mmCIF file of C-alpha atoms in Angstrom:
data_model
loop_
_atom_site.group_PDB
_atom_site.id
_atom_site.type_symbol
_atom_site.label_atom_id
_atom_site.label_comp_id
_atom_site.label_asym_id
_atom_site.label_seq_id
_atom_site.Cartn_x
_atom_site.Cartn_y
_atom_site.Cartn_z
ATOM 1 C CA MET A 8 18.296 13.127 -11.896
ATOM 2 C CA PHE A 9 16.102 10.159 -11.009
ATOM 3 C CA GLU A 10 12.403 10.374 -11.833
ATOM 4 C CA LEU A 11 9.561 7.951 -11.226
ATOM 5 C CA SER A 12 7.803 6.385 -14.195
ATOM 6 C CA ALA A 13 4.126 7.105 -14.843
ATOM 7 C CA THR A 14 3.229 3.712 -13.353
ATOM 8 C CA GLN A 15 5.291 4.397 -10.239
ATOM 9 C CA LYS A 16 3.701 7.832 -9.843
ATOM 10 C CA GLN A 17 0.228 6.281 -10.079
ATOM 11 C CA LEU A 18 1.162 3.649 -7.508
ATOM 12 C CA GLN A 19 2.460 6.387 -5.214
ATOM 13 C CA ALA A 20 -0.799 8.331 -5.592
ATOM 14 C CA ASN A 21 -2.865 5.206 -4.874
ATOM 15 C CA ALA A 22 -0.843 4.427 -1.736
ATOM 16 C CA CYS A 23 -1.196 8.013 -0.530
ATOM 17 C CA GLU A 24 -4.959 7.976 -1.093
ATOM 18 C CA PHE A 25 -5.303 4.648 0.732
ATOM 19 C CA ALA A 26 -3.264 5.915 3.682
ATOM 20 C CA LYS A 27 -5.320 9.103 3.966
ATOM 21 C CA LYS A 28 -8.644 7.299 3.649
ATOM 22 C CA GLU A 29 -8.051 4.056 5.571
ATOM 23 C CA ILE A 30 -5.050 4.461 7.885
ATOM 24 C CA ALA A 31 -4.913 8.093 9.017
ATOM 25 C CA PRO A 32 -8.400 8.196 10.580
ATOM 26 C CA ARG A 33 -7.503 5.245 12.844
ATOM 27 C CA ALA A 34 -3.830 5.984 13.528
ATOM 28 C CA ALA A 35 -4.253 8.002 16.736
ATOM 29 C CA GLU A 36 -6.443 5.346 18.351
ATOM 30 C CA VAL A 37 -4.086 2.538 17.325
ATOM 31 C CA ASP A 38 -1.156 4.475 18.815
ATOM 32 C CA ARG A 39 -3.064 5.334 21.983
ATOM 33 C CA THR A 40 -4.336 1.795 22.636
ATOM 34 C CA GLU A 41 -1.242 0.050 21.279
ATOM 35 C CA SER A 42 -3.466 -2.432 19.504
ATOM 36 C CA THR A 43 -4.595 -3.241 16.027
ATOM 37 C CA PRO A 44 -8.114 -2.368 14.985
ATOM 38 C CA GLY A 45 -10.716 -5.102 15.057
ATOM 39 C CA LYS A 46 -12.015 -4.059 11.683
ATOM 40 C CA LYS A 47 -9.861 -5.436 8.904
ATOM 41 C CA TRP A 48 -8.522 -2.898 6.489
ATOM 42 C CA ASN A 49 -8.863 -3.487 2.786
ATOM 43 C CA PHE A 50 -5.086 -3.399 2.529
ATOM 44 C CA LEU A 51 -4.684 -6.803 0.915
ATOM 45 C CA GLN A 52 -7.189 -5.931 -1.795
ATOM 46 C CA THR A 53 -5.067 -2.995 -2.896
ATOM 47 C CA GLY A 54 -2.334 -5.295 -4.195
ATOM 48 C CA PHE A 55 0.415 -3.456 -2.326
ATOM 49 C CA MET A 56 1.513 -6.594 -0.489
ATOM 50 C CA GLY A 57 2.110 -8.536 -3.710
ATOM 51 C CA MET A 58 3.807 -5.906 -5.786
ATOM 52 C CA THR A 59 7.262 -7.452 -5.407
ATOM 53 C CA PHE A 60 6.091 -10.799 -6.778
ATOM 54 C CA ARG A 61 6.160 -11.542 -10.451
ATOM 55 C CA LYS A 62 2.909 -12.350 -12.221
ATOM 56 C CA ILE A 63 4.041 -15.939 -12.820
ATOM 57 C CA TRP A 64 3.126 -16.548 -9.180
ATOM 58 C CA LYS A 65 -0.481 -15.668 -10.104
ATOM 59 C CA LYS A 66 -0.476 -12.807 -7.609
ATOM 60 C CA GLY A 67 1.147 -9.443 -7.490
ATOM 61 C CA CYS A 68 2.248 -7.102 -10.201
ATOM 62 C CA PHE A 69 6.027 -6.824 -9.676
ATOM 63 C CA SER A 70 6.131 -3.066 -9.731
ATOM 64 C CA GLY A 71 9.793 -3.232 -8.903
ATOM 65 C CA LYS A 72 11.857 -2.599 -5.820
ATOM 66 C CA VAL A 73 11.742 1.184 -6.313
ATOM 67 C CA SER A 74 7.946 1.162 -6.098
ATOM 68 C CA TYR A 75 8.020 -1.025 -3.032
#
């Protein structure tokens, strides 16, 4: 049976916490208005966008395709 590594589990928990805290409270309004919020989310600061890039690119963490 496949099981996530400790790092992958932590990444999953971080993504879940971010979604609950930053995305969920605004989701209904975004759906209703069919627009993106004016306030920028701190999504890029989380590192989620760069996790498929290797560190040699100076950004990202390359958590692997499973984590992505």
